[in-house]
Amino acid sequence: MDSKYKTLFAFLLVISILVSGCVQSEPEEEKQLQEFQQTKSIMDTTVTVAVYASNESEASKAIDDAFSEIYRIDTLMSPSKEDSQLTILDTIGEVENADPDFIYVLEQSKYYSEKSGGAFDITIQPVLDLWKSKFLPGGSQEPPTADELNETLKLVNYSKISIENGTVSLEPGMKVALGGIAKGYAVDKAIEALKEDGIENAFVNAGGDGRYIGQKPDGTPWMVGLQNPDRSGQYVTAIEARDIAVATSGNYERYFNESARVSHISDPRTGYPSEGIISSTVIAGNAMDADAFATAVFVLGEEEGLEMIENLEGIECLIITEDRRLVYSSGFKEYEAEDYSS
């Protein structure tokens, strides 16, 4: 498998070409603000923090604080760290004195599950494990049987996550996957850190989950391009991002490799990979909402996904179907840059 297919094909690319000209009405303020950014590999993806600040020391502190928050969330919620609270929960079924951020993410996940009718469910991990086992060396190299899936689905039920007096617990055999929510939450915490440091114009983008505050000093918005699935380097649209978050869910791999059907975008209600659409892009007020609802739309498909979004206040989406149609929620085009509107 070519490495470019190992990530979501519809990752949002921040168009960060910054205009250096001065705003005539505020020439002194324009001169004071400079762009600073750093990119690091965290949470199994590439994270970029970009800020406008008056000097390097101010920017450096803010960026360091933002990354510290992302590292902290990763330490709590990484499935690959043996001492993370997520790993402990999945291993022994209980975490005592759970971190408030971990509890908050688990509680919010129930909200997304309820709003999506179970299409978003973090207790899907046993299903993902079943699929993965089939395509490991020595596995059958065939999809799970219906009986295997039905048995495993008994372990998938978000309402069975117990949170009481700081202790989180699961029923025997249950496991949690936070791939569709933790990254968005980390972005939100990074943005909070930037704001606390007095940064008003910035963005944080973690592998396609981005949140954008303020604007560029010349008054233009941040621009976010949605990649064309058929043409690398081209975009189907661009979003003017002021004080919003944007996230995309999709899985290019499953069109090329049966084993890649082991993805975090399987349907928790059936155990099978989601069908019908290539990607779902969601605009929301914060990155966790955008992240979770983008996954939910992908699972629900065109009709149900659009219906869910239309019933949510302040949330918009763009769906790319398998036959390459662009399906918009009622308010999505208000965010589109004019040059990309259809």
mmCIF file of C-alpha atoms in Angstrom:
data_model
loop_
_atom_site.group_PDB
_atom_site.id
_atom_site.type_symbol
_atom_site.label_atom_id
_atom_site.label_comp_id
_atom_site.label_asym_id
_atom_site.label_seq_id
_atom_site.Cartn_x
_atom_site.Cartn_y
_atom_site.Cartn_z
ATOM 1 C CA MET A 1 0.000 0.000 0.000
ATOM 2 C CA ASP A 2 1.406 3.357 -0.993
ATOM 3 C CA SER A 3 1.961 5.517 2.085
ATOM 4 C CA LYS A 4 -0.250 8.276 0.770
ATOM 5 C CA TYR A 5 -3.232 5.977 1.186
ATOM 6 C CA LYS A 6 -2.442 5.287 4.835
ATOM 7 C CA THR A 7 -4.112 8.472 5.980
ATOM 8 C CA LEU A 8 -7.519 9.912 5.334
ATOM 9 C CA PHE A 9 -7.542 11.021 1.684
ATOM 10 C CA ALA A 10 -9.642 14.038 2.486
ATOM 11 C CA PHE A 11 -7.322 15.669 4.961
ATOM 12 C CA LEU A 12 -7.907 19.378 5.009
ATOM 13 C CA LEU A 13 -4.938 21.400 3.820
ATOM 14 C CA VAL A 14 -4.482 24.811 5.375
ATOM 15 C CA ILE A 15 -3.685 27.336 2.672
ATOM 16 C CA SER A 16 -1.328 29.407 4.743
ATOM 17 C CA ILE A 17 0.102 31.782 2.159
ATOM 18 C CA LEU A 18 0.189 34.945 4.215
ATOM 19 C CA VAL A 19 -0.175 38.376 2.693
ATOM 20 C CA SER A 20 2.604 40.663 3.842
ATOM 21 C CA GLY A 21 1.123 43.967 2.683
ATOM 22 C CA CYS A 22 -0.001 46.548 5.238
ATOM 23 C CA VAL A 23 -3.580 47.497 6.002
ATOM 24 C CA GLN A 24 -3.694 51.197 5.190
ATOM 25 C CA SER A 25 -6.105 52.064 7.986
ATOM 26 C CA GLU A 26 -3.897 50.438 10.665
ATOM 27 C CA PRO A 27 -0.304 50.475 9.373
ATOM 28 C CA GLU A 28 1.329 50.372 12.808
ATOM 29 C CA GLU A 29 -0.708 47.385 14.025
ATOM 30 C CA GLU A 30 0.057 45.499 10.830
ATOM 31 C CA LYS A 31 3.780 46.014 11.303
ATOM 32 C CA GLN A 32 3.618 44.701 14.845
ATOM 33 C CA LEU A 33 2.048 41.334 13.983
ATOM 34 C CA GLN A 34 4.168 38.571 12.557
ATOM 35 C CA GLU A 35 3.386 34.975 11.722
ATOM 36 C CA PHE A 36 5.057 32.159 13.649
ATOM 37 C CA GLN A 37 4.336 28.442 13.312
ATOM 38 C CA GLN A 38 5.640 25.035 14.279
ATOM 39 C CA THR A 39 4.797 21.530 13.085
ATOM 40 C CA LYS A 40 5.306 18.359 15.112
ATOM 41 C CA SER A 41 4.318 14.681 14.936
ATOM 42 C CA ILE A 42 1.865 13.918 17.737
ATOM 43 C CA MET A 43 -1.153 11.605 18.134
ATOM 44 C CA ASP A 44 -0.027 9.595 15.108
ATOM 45 C CA THR A 45 -0.462 12.610 12.842
ATOM 46 C CA THR A 46 1.085 15.933 11.890
ATOM 47 C CA VAL A 47 0.093 18.905 14.034
ATOM 48 C CA THR A 48 0.670 22.529 13.030
ATOM 49 C CA VAL A 49 0.210 25.500 15.349
ATOM 50 C CA ALA A 50 0.337 28.929 13.675
ATOM 51 C CA VAL A 51 -0.076 32.262 15.445
ATOM 52 C CA TYR A 52 0.204 35.975 14.780
ATOM 53 C CA ALA A 53 2.087 37.720 17.562
ATOM 54 C CA SER A 54 4.014 40.930 18.117
ATOM 55 C CA ASN A 55 7.324 39.201 18.854
ATOM 56 C CA GLU A 56 9.054 35.841 18.818
ATOM 57 C CA SER A 57 9.110 35.321 22.579
ATOM 58 C CA GLU A 58 5.370 35.880 22.855
ATOM 59 C CA ALA A 59 4.721 33.512 19.967
ATOM 60 C CA SER A 60 7.145 30.873 21.252
ATOM 61 C CA LYS A 61 5.500 30.706 24.668
ATOM 62 C CA ALA A 62 2.021 30.477 23.178
ATOM 63 C CA ILE A 63 2.995 27.755 20.716
ATOM 64 C CA ASP A 64 4.800 25.784 23.429
ATOM 65 C CA ASP A 65 1.739 26.011 25.673
ATOM 66 C CA ALA A 66 -0.513 24.830 22.843
ATOM 67 C CA PHE A 67 1.679 21.818 22.119
ATOM 68 C CA SER A 68 1.876 21.044 25.836
ATOM 69 C CA GLU A 69 -1.888 20.672 25.899
ATOM 70 C CA ILE A 70 -1.829 18.359 22.896
ATOM 71 C CA TYR A 71 0.887 16.215 24.472
ATOM 72 C CA ARG A 72 -1.124 16.098 27.704
ATOM 73 C CA ILE A 73 -4.271 14.898 25.948
ATOM 74 C CA ASP A 74 -2.242 12.339 24.009
ATOM 75 C CA THR A 75 -0.745 11.043 27.278
ATOM 76 C CA LEU A 76 -4.265 10.519 28.616
ATOM 77 C CA MET A 77 -5.952 9.117 25.530
ATOM 78 C CA SER A 78 -3.357 7.410 23.355
ATOM 79 C CA PRO A 79 -4.121 3.745 22.560
ATOM 80 C CA SER A 80 -0.404 3.097 22.053
ATOM 81 C CA LYS A 81 0.809 4.316 25.456
ATOM 82 C CA GLU A 82 0.726 1.572 28.084
ATOM 83 C CA ASP A 83 0.098 3.998 30.935
ATOM 84 C CA SER A 84 -2.575 6.137 29.260
ATOM 85 C CA GLN A 85 -5.958 6.164 30.948
ATOM 86 C CA LEU A 86 -7.480 4.854 27.727
ATOM 87 C CA THR A 87 -5.141 1.845 27.704
ATOM 88 C CA ILE A 88 -5.782 1.162 31.387
ATOM 89 C CA LEU A 89 -9.544 1.325 30.823
ATOM 90 C CA ASP A 90 -9.361 -1.050 27.868
ATOM 91 C CA THR A 91 -7.023 -3.431 29.688
ATOM 92 C CA ILE A 92 -8.629 -3.781 33.120
ATOM 93 C CA GLY A 93 -12.016 -2.208 32.484
ATOM 94 C CA GLU A 94 -11.729 0.524 35.117
ATOM 95 C CA VAL A 95 -9.924 3.775 35.850
ATOM 96 C CA GLU A 96 -10.107 5.260 39.332
ATOM 97 C CA ASN A 97 -9.576 8.986 39.896
ATOM 98 C CA ALA A 98 -9.886 9.542 36.163
ATOM 99 C CA ASP A 99 -8.628 12.834 34.789
ATOM 100 C CA PRO A 100 -11.453 15.386 34.292
ATOM 101 C CA ASP A 101 -10.528 15.752 30.607
ATOM 102 C CA PHE A 102 -10.787 11.995 30.088
ATOM 103 C CA ILE A 103 -14.165 11.939 31.822
ATOM 104 C CA TYR A 104 -15.368 14.920 29.788
ATOM 105 C CA VAL A 105 -14.489 13.271 26.472
ATOM 106 C CA LEU A 106 -16.260 10.053 27.492
ATOM 107 C CA GLU A 107 -19.349 11.983 28.596
ATOM 108 C CA GLN A 108 -19.424 14.012 25.382
ATOM 109 C CA SER A 109 -19.095 10.832 23.344
ATOM 110 C CA LYS A 110 -22.465 9.740 24.729
ATOM 111 C CA TYR A 111 -23.984 12.985 23.445
ATOM 112 C CA TYR A 112 -22.663 12.298 19.934
ATOM 113 C CA SER A 113 -23.960 8.743 20.131
ATOM 114 C CA GLU A 114 -27.432 9.919 21.076
ATOM 115 C CA LYS A 115 -27.551 12.602 18.378
ATOM 116 C CA SER A 116 -26.436 10.107 15.724
ATOM 117 C CA GLY A 117 -28.655 7.233 16.791
ATOM 118 C CA GLY A 118 -25.618 5.120 17.631
ATOM 119 C CA ALA A 119 -23.729 5.780 14.392
ATOM 120 C CA PHE A 120 -20.999 7.280 16.557
ATOM 121 C CA ASP A 121 -20.052 4.923 19.382
ATOM 122 C CA ILE A 122 -16.647 4.814 21.016
ATOM 123 C CA THR A 123 -17.243 1.279 22.327
ATOM 124 C CA ILE A 124 -16.695 -0.039 18.785
ATOM 125 C CA GLN A 125 -13.152 -1.212 19.602
ATOM 126 C CA PRO A 126 -14.036 -4.955 19.924
ATOM 127 C CA VAL A 127 -15.399 -4.858 16.362
ATOM 128 C CA LEU A 128 -12.219 -3.196 15.109
ATOM 129 C CA ASP A 129 -10.156 -5.826 16.922
ATOM 130 C CA LEU A 130 -12.179 -8.601 15.281
ATOM 131 C CA TRP A 131 -11.610 -7.222 11.791
ATOM 132 C CA LYS A 132 -7.932 -6.671 12.471
ATOM 133 C CA SER A 133 -7.474 -10.250 13.711
ATOM 134 C CA LYS A 134 -8.803 -11.594 10.425
ATOM 135 C CA PHE A 135 -6.086 -9.923 8.371
ATOM 136 C CA LEU A 136 -3.103 -10.388 10.644
ATOM 137 C CA PRO A 137 -0.518 -13.032 9.644
ATOM 138 C CA GLY A 138 -2.114 -16.364 10.419
ATOM 139 C CA GLY A 139 -5.610 -14.934 10.179
ATOM 140 C CA SER A 140 -8.237 -16.156 7.754
ATOM 141 C CA GLN A 141 -7.669 -13.183 5.407
ATOM 142 C CA GLU A 142 -11.426 -13.110 5.050
ATOM 143 C CA PRO A 143 -13.984 -10.759 6.608
ATOM 144 C CA PRO A 144 -15.615 -11.874 9.858
ATOM 145 C CA THR A 145 -18.701 -14.032 9.564
ATOM 146 C CA ALA A 146 -22.126 -12.648 10.406
ATOM 147 C CA ASP A 147 -22.195 -14.807 13.540
ATOM 148 C CA GLU A 148 -18.836 -13.478 14.684
ATOM 149 C CA LEU A 149 -19.922 -9.908 14.157
ATOM 150 C CA ASN A 150 -23.247 -10.387 15.902
ATOM 151 C CA GLU A 151 -21.525 -11.904 18.926
ATOM 152 C CA THR A 152 -18.973 -9.095 19.069
ATOM 153 C CA LEU A 153 -21.644 -6.420 18.676
ATOM 154 C CA LYS A 154 -22.992 -7.452 22.078
ATOM 155 C CA LEU A 155 -19.974 -5.607 23.492
ATOM 156 C CA VAL A 156 -20.789 -2.370 21.633
ATOM 157 C CA ASN A 157 -23.084 -0.132 23.679
ATOM 158 C CA TYR A 158 -22.149 3.407 24.680
ATOM 159 C CA SER A 159 -24.794 3.442 27.414
ATOM 160 C CA LYS A 160 -22.796 0.790 29.303
ATOM 161 C CA ILE A 161 -19.932 3.221 30.004
ATOM 162 C CA SER A 162 -20.193 3.934 33.719
ATOM 163 C CA ILE A 163 -18.889 7.205 35.160
ATOM 164 C CA GLU A 164 -19.390 7.646 38.894
ATOM 165 C CA ASN A 165 -17.457 9.599 41.546
ATOM 166 C CA GLY A 166 -14.417 9.947 39.312
ATOM 167 C CA THR A 167 -14.292 6.262 38.392
ATOM 168 C CA VAL A 168 -14.837 5.097 34.817
ATOM 169 C CA SER A 169 -15.711 1.456 34.214
ATOM 170 C CA LEU A 170 -16.779 -0.862 31.416
ATOM 171 C CA GLU A 171 -18.535 -4.192 31.365
ATOM 172 C CA PRO A 172 -16.335 -7.278 30.800
ATOM 173 C CA GLY A 173 -15.029 -7.499 27.232
ATOM 174 C CA MET A 174 -15.884 -3.923 26.319
ATOM 175 C CA LYS A 175 -13.221 -1.559 24.963
ATOM 176 C CA VAL A 176 -13.195 2.076 23.923
ATOM 177 C CA ALA A 177 -11.715 3.731 20.814
ATOM 178 C CA LEU A 178 -11.211 7.507 20.848
ATOM 179 C CA GLY A 179 -9.910 7.896 17.298
ATOM 180 C CA GLY A 180 -12.968 9.878 16.245
ATOM 181 C CA ILE A 181 -12.931 12.391 19.072
ATOM 182 C CA ALA A 182 -9.634 12.753 20.988
ATOM 183 C CA LYS A 183 -7.770 14.580 18.239
ATOM 184 C CA GLY A 184 -10.500 17.183 17.927
ATOM 185 C CA TYR A 185 -10.527 17.678 21.682
ATOM 186 C CA ALA A 186 -6.748 18.137 21.712
ATOM 187 C CA VAL A 187 -7.095 20.861 19.084
ATOM 188 C CA ASP A 188 -9.691 22.621 21.231
ATOM 189 C CA LYS A 189 -7.450 22.492 24.293
ATOM 190 C CA ALA A 190 -4.563 23.916 22.253
ATOM 191 C CA ILE A 191 -6.757 26.792 21.079
ATOM 192 C CA GLU A 192 -7.800 27.454 24.686
ATOM 193 C CA ALA A 193 -4.136 27.680 25.649
ATOM 194 C CA LEU A 194 -3.453 30.162 22.849
ATOM 195 C CA LYS A 195 -6.344 32.352 23.949
ATOM 196 C CA GLU A 196 -5.137 32.288 27.548
ATOM 197 C CA ASP A 197 -1.792 33.577 26.300
ATOM 198 C CA GLY A 198 -3.517 36.487 24.588
ATOM 199 C CA ILE A 199 -3.338 35.154 21.033
ATOM 200 C CA GLU A 200 -6.314 36.313 18.980
ATOM 201 C CA ASN A 201 -5.380 35.160 15.467
ATOM 202 C CA ALA A 202 -4.221 31.575 15.027
ATOM 203 C CA PHE A 203 -5.007 28.061 13.895
ATOM 204 C CA VAL A 204 -4.265 24.539 15.084
ATOM 205 C CA ASN A 205 -4.520 21.719 12.558
ATOM 206 C CA ALA A 206 -4.051 18.082 13.563
ATOM 207 C CA GLY A 207 -4.117 15.825 10.528
ATOM 208 C CA GLY A 208 -7.160 17.509 9.049
ATOM 209 C CA ASP A 209 -8.956 18.455 12.255
ATOM 210 C CA GLY A 210 -8.502 22.213 12.348
ATOM 211 C CA ARG A 211 -9.759 25.123 14.405
ATOM 212 C CA TYR A 212 -9.252 28.703 13.327
ATOM 213 C CA ILE A 213 -9.589 31.867 15.421
ATOM 214 C CA GLY A 214 -9.499 35.468 14.302
ATOM 215 C CA GLN A 215 -8.054 36.233 10.901
ATOM 216 C CA LYS A 216 -4.914 37.426 9.120
ATOM 217 C CA PRO A 217 -3.774 40.968 9.881
ATOM 218 C CA ASP A 218 -4.906 42.199 6.471
ATOM 219 C CA GLY A 219 -8.475 41.250 7.363
ATOM 220 C CA THR A 220 -8.693 38.142 5.173
ATOM 221 C CA PRO A 221 -9.838 34.834 6.673
ATOM 222 C CA TRP A 222 -7.928 31.610 7.033
ATOM 223 C CA MET A 223 -8.522 29.462 3.946
ATOM 224 C CA VAL A 224 -9.097 25.705 4.179
ATOM 225 C CA GLY A 225 -9.128 23.588 1.027
ATOM 226 C CA LEU A 226 -10.977 20.293 0.666
ATOM 227 C CA GLN A 227 -8.943 17.959 -1.498
ATOM 228 C CA ASN A 228 -10.367 16.481 -4.673
ATOM 229 C CA PRO A 229 -10.312 12.666 -4.194
ATOM 230 C CA ASP A 230 -9.531 12.131 -7.875
ATOM 231 C CA ARG A 231 -6.858 14.773 -8.420
ATOM 232 C CA SER A 232 -4.003 15.243 -5.989
ATOM 233 C CA GLY A 233 -3.240 18.882 -5.311
ATOM 234 C CA GLN A 234 -6.633 20.100 -6.489
ATOM 235 C CA TYR A 235 -9.575 21.139 -4.328
ATOM 236 C CA VAL A 236 -13.311 20.729 -4.703
ATOM 237 C CA THR A 237 -13.930 23.778 -2.550
ATOM 238 C CA ALA A 238 -12.323 26.171 -0.092
ATOM 239 C CA ILE A 239 -13.722 27.376 3.207
ATOM 240 C CA GLU A 240 -13.281 30.831 4.698
ATOM 241 C CA ALA A 241 -12.500 29.961 8.301
ATOM 242 C CA ARG A 242 -13.109 32.606 10.962
ATOM 243 C CA ASP A 243 -13.712 31.311 14.485
ATOM 244 C CA ILE A 244 -14.819 27.868 13.326
ATOM 245 C CA ALA A 245 -13.517 24.315 13.272
ATOM 246 C CA VAL A 246 -13.405 22.044 10.221
ATOM 247 C CA ALA A 247 -12.904 18.266 10.136
ATOM 248 C CA THR A 248 -13.155 15.597 7.440
ATOM 249 C CA SER A 249 -13.767 11.859 7.759
ATOM 250 C CA GLY A 250 -13.111 9.453 4.932
ATOM 251 C CA ASN A 251 -11.179 6.328 4.104
ATOM 252 C CA TYR A 252 -9.551 6.012 0.701
ATOM 253 C CA GLU A 253 -7.884 2.725 1.620
ATOM 254 C CA ARG A 254 -10.951 0.549 1.654
ATOM 255 C CA TYR A 255 -11.411 0.977 -2.094
ATOM 256 C CA PHE A 256 -8.074 -0.697 -2.751
ATOM 257 C CA ASN A 257 -7.490 -3.292 -0.064
ATOM 258 C CA GLU A 258 -9.914 -5.574 1.724
ATOM 259 C CA SER A 259 -7.756 -5.584 4.847
ATOM 260 C CA ALA A 260 -8.053 -1.800 5.009
ATOM 261 C CA ARG A 261 -11.738 -2.242 5.749
ATOM 262 C CA VAL A 262 -10.463 -2.443 9.316
ATOM 263 C CA SER A 263 -11.042 1.218 9.953
ATOM 264 C CA HIS A 264 -12.350 3.487 12.665
ATOM 265 C CA ILE A 265 -15.187 4.297 10.279
ATOM 266 C CA SER A 266 -17.004 1.011 10.626
ATOM 267 C CA ASP A 267 -20.679 1.191 11.527
ATOM 268 C CA PRO A 268 -21.101 0.458 15.262
ATOM 269 C CA ARG A 269 -24.676 -0.656 14.609
ATOM 270 C CA THR A 270 -23.802 -3.395 12.107
ATOM 271 C CA GLY A 271 -20.077 -4.049 12.477
ATOM 272 C CA TYR A 272 -19.525 -3.550 8.757
ATOM 273 C CA PRO A 273 -17.569 -0.757 7.052
ATOM 274 C CA SER A 274 -19.639 2.246 6.092
ATOM 275 C CA GLU A 275 -20.694 2.501 2.462
ATOM 276 C CA GLY A 276 -22.062 5.118 0.108
ATOM 277 C CA ILE A 277 -19.893 8.184 0.583
ATOM 278 C CA ILE A 278 -16.214 8.986 0.143
ATOM 279 C CA SER A 279 -15.911 11.763 2.680
ATOM 280 C CA SER A 280 -17.821 14.003 5.033
ATOM 281 C CA THR A 281 -16.595 17.451 6.014
ATOM 282 C CA VAL A 282 -18.184 19.177 8.994
ATOM 283 C CA ILE A 283 -17.993 22.808 10.109
ATOM 284 C CA ALA A 284 -18.695 23.457 13.789
ATOM 285 C CA GLY A 285 -17.870 25.861 16.575
ATOM 286 C CA ASN A 286 -15.236 23.564 18.071
ATOM 287 C CA ALA A 287 -12.990 20.810 16.763
ATOM 288 C CA MET A 288 -14.390 17.977 18.888
ATOM 289 C CA ASP A 289 -17.886 18.566 17.518
ATOM 290 C CA ALA A 290 -16.535 18.740 13.974
ATOM 291 C CA ASP A 291 -14.446 15.590 14.464
ATOM 292 C CA ALA A 292 -17.223 13.474 15.971
ATOM 293 C CA PHE A 293 -20.025 14.616 13.671
ATOM 294 C CA ALA A 294 -17.842 14.133 10.574
ATOM 295 C CA THR A 295 -17.413 10.499 11.624
ATOM 296 C CA ALA A 296 -21.134 10.173 12.351
ATOM 297 C CA VAL A 297 -22.098 11.578 8.939
ATOM 298 C CA PHE A 298 -19.704 9.188 7.226
ATOM 299 C CA VAL A 299 -21.310 6.242 8.999
ATOM 300 C CA LEU A 300 -24.889 7.410 8.482
ATOM 301 C CA GLY A 301 -24.488 8.087 4.781
ATOM 302 C CA GLU A 302 -25.963 10.770 2.580
ATOM 303 C CA GLU A 303 -29.627 10.918 3.583
ATOM 304 C CA GLU A 304 -29.441 10.133 7.299
ATOM 305 C CA GLY A 305 -26.241 12.101 7.733
ATOM 306 C CA LEU A 306 -27.703 15.203 6.133
ATOM 307 C CA GLU A 307 -30.872 14.850 8.193
ATOM 308 C CA MET A 308 -28.857 14.704 11.409
ATOM 309 C CA ILE A 309 -26.827 17.800 10.501
ATOM 310 C CA GLU A 310 -29.934 19.814 9.599
ATOM 311 C CA ASN A 311 -31.270 19.115 13.091
ATOM 312 C CA LEU A 312 -28.126 20.416 14.782
ATOM 313 C CA GLU A 313 -27.730 24.124 15.450
ATOM 314 C CA GLY A 314 -24.513 25.704 14.196
ATOM 315 C CA ILE A 315 -23.284 22.587 12.370
ATOM 316 C CA GLU A 316 -22.876 22.270 8.582
ATOM 317 C CA CYS A 317 -21.522 19.546 6.306
ATOM 318 C CA LEU A 318 -20.389 18.703 2.799
ATOM 319 C CA ILE A 319 -20.624 15.099 1.630
ATOM 320 C CA ILE A 320 -18.779 13.625 -1.346
ATOM 321 C CA THR A 321 -20.655 10.548 -2.536
ATOM 322 C CA GLU A 322 -19.119 7.499 -4.183
ATOM 323 C CA ASP A 323 -20.444 8.732 -7.535
ATOM 324 C CA ARG A 324 -18.618 12.033 -6.887
ATOM 325 C CA ARG A 325 -21.637 14.225 -6.160
ATOM 326 C CA LEU A 326 -21.233 17.099 -3.713
ATOM 327 C CA VAL A 327 -24.086 17.200 -1.213
ATOM 328 C CA TYR A 328 -24.356 20.341 0.935
ATOM 329 C CA SER A 329 -26.221 21.058 4.131
ATOM 330 C CA SER A 330 -28.393 24.151 3.959
ATOM 331 C CA GLY A 331 -25.849 26.577 5.433
ATOM 332 C CA PHE A 332 -22.523 25.182 4.215
ATOM 333 C CA LYS A 333 -22.127 27.438 1.186
ATOM 334 C CA GLU A 334 -22.133 30.501 3.419
ATOM 335 C CA TYR A 335 -18.599 29.499 4.394
ATOM 336 C CA GLU A 336 -17.316 28.812 0.883
ATOM 337 C CA ALA A 337 -14.824 31.115 -0.772
ATOM 338 C CA GLU A 338 -16.385 32.681 -3.858
ATOM 339 C CA ASP A 339 -13.740 31.352 -6.238
ATOM 340 C CA TYR A 340 -14.671 27.771 -5.278
ATOM 341 C CA SER A 341 -18.459 27.996 -5.123
ATOM 342 C CA SER A 342 -20.302 25.867 -7.619
#
